[in-house]
Structure formats: structure tokens, C-alpha cells
Amino acid sequence: MRREPLSRVGLLQGTLDLLILRTLMAGPTHGHAIAKHIQRTSEDLLQVETGSLYPALHRLEAKGWIAAAWELSEKGKRARFYRLTPLGRKRLAAERSKWEAFSRAMALVLTPVDQEAQ
């Protein structure tokens, strides 16, 4: 069965920030690689558009959650590489905890125990 990617509107506000912070746990990388990693690890269900990604990266940088520096990519091109800051690691832990609680709550509501037997 072919699954359709979730639209930009389908993502909860703040979700992209969480996805970016989680992606940068693996180490510094450039914007295009961040988008590809999210797409690949979500089995192509999440596709981050450039128009959403770069404003989010700038917002996270302004908050001090990530830092950026110009470096050479694997292809020898100059690219802006982003890395997680200590403040970003703390934020990731807090946001992940909130997301897990929200996800659990949604699962409980969508699959009530008392209705499963019917």
C-alpha cells in the first residue's frame, strides 16, 4: 500500500523543530542533508520543503539551540553546516518528553480499551 507524505499543514507546530534537533544529534550537517535524513528515516512520509526548513533553521539558531558555520560539503561545495548546542540538547530532551506524552495520550484516545472488545 502506497502511503502519502504528510502535508506541511499536517504537522503540528513545533514538530519540525523537534525533527531538526533530533537529526542534529548525529552530528553537524547541512540543510539539504537534514531534509533528506528526515525524509529517509520517516520512510518518505515526512518531506521537508526548503521554504519550511531554512526559516526553521534560522529560528533555531536565533534561539541558541543550534549553531552554524560555513564548511565544505562532501562534494566540495561551500555549505552552511548546523550543529546542536548544549541548550539545543536540553530543548530536545524537553520537547521529546512532551511529544511522547502527547503521542501516548492520542493513542489512548484513538484506541479506548473499553471499546476494543466490541
XYZ file of C-alpha atoms in Angstrom:
118
model
C 0.000 0.000 0.000
C 1.426 3.386 -1.016
C 1.431 5.948 1.785
C 1.054 9.619 1.009
C 3.524 12.040 2.614
C 2.076 14.270 5.304
C 1.476 17.812 4.186
C 3.125 20.782 5.823
C -0.230 21.654 7.368
C -0.480 18.116 8.736
C 2.498 18.586 11.029
C 1.902 20.023 14.467
C 3.576 23.325 15.147
C 6.990 22.716 16.688
C 7.305 19.261 15.182
C 9.785 20.430 12.544
C 11.972 21.954 15.255
C 11.987 18.632 17.101
C 12.836 16.727 13.913
C 15.728 19.067 13.136
C 17.121 18.915 16.674
C 16.885 15.112 16.671
C 18.601 14.899 13.283
C 21.497 17.023 14.531
C 22.103 14.610 17.439
C 24.115 12.565 14.934
C 26.479 15.483 14.322
C 26.826 18.628 12.212
C 25.283 18.594 8.769
C 23.942 20.934 6.106
C 20.313 21.800 5.395
C 19.773 19.546 2.401
C 21.125 16.554 4.347
C 18.825 17.384 7.269
C 15.784 17.324 4.971
C 16.919 14.069 3.322
C 17.556 12.414 6.699
C 14.060 13.297 7.914
C 12.541 12.010 4.684
C 14.578 8.784 4.711
C 14.065 7.930 8.392
C 10.322 8.604 8.143
C 10.100 6.185 5.196
C 9.258 9.121 2.897
C 6.204 10.135 4.950
C 7.752 13.443 6.011
C 9.110 15.669 3.284
C 10.504 18.982 4.463
C 10.321 21.733 1.885
C 13.079 24.330 1.572
C 10.558 27.069 2.348
C 9.917 25.492 5.760
C 13.373 24.133 6.553
C 15.544 27.236 6.288
C 13.265 29.559 8.267
C 13.162 26.859 10.979
C 16.963 26.577 10.961
C 17.301 30.364 11.294
C 14.739 30.403 14.116
C 16.559 27.610 15.991
C 19.865 29.408 15.522
C 18.374 32.658 16.868
C 17.161 30.775 19.958
C 20.649 29.368 20.524
C 19.527 25.764 20.068
C 21.776 25.242 17.052
C 24.895 26.951 15.711
C 26.009 27.274 12.106
C 29.293 27.643 10.253
C 30.350 27.632 6.605
C 32.236 24.470 5.625
C 32.889 22.355 2.545
C 30.371 19.623 1.790
C 31.259 16.095 0.673
C 31.019 17.380 -2.889
C 33.496 20.180 -2.213
C 30.869 22.925 -2.249
C 30.592 25.578 0.408
C 27.582 24.876 2.621
C 26.261 26.066 5.949
C 26.606 23.243 8.474
C 24.394 23.205 11.551
C 25.195 21.619 14.891
C 23.284 21.110 18.107
C 24.304 23.316 21.055
C 24.137 22.269 24.721
C 20.999 24.421 25.037
C 19.584 22.611 21.999
C 20.250 19.227 23.625
C 18.273 20.333 26.692
C 15.451 21.592 24.498
C 15.422 18.335 22.523
C 15.051 16.309 25.730
C 12.185 18.523 26.939
C 10.376 18.519 23.591
C 10.841 14.792 23.128
C 9.292 14.161 26.528
C 6.308 16.366 25.632
C 5.920 14.641 22.259
C 5.991 11.169 23.840
C 3.306 12.184 26.356
C 1.175 13.686 23.576
C 1.631 10.605 21.398
C 0.625 8.312 24.268
C -2.448 10.438 25.003
C -3.512 10.356 21.348
C -3.109 6.572 21.229
C -5.249 6.231 24.355
C -8.000 8.381 22.875
C -7.901 6.782 19.433
C -7.971 3.246 20.801
C -10.019 3.240 24.014
C -9.535 0.000 25.969
C -13.254 -0.393 26.732
C -14.151 -0.269 23.013
C -11.550 -2.775 21.782
C -13.645 -5.785 22.821
C -16.702 -4.642 20.845
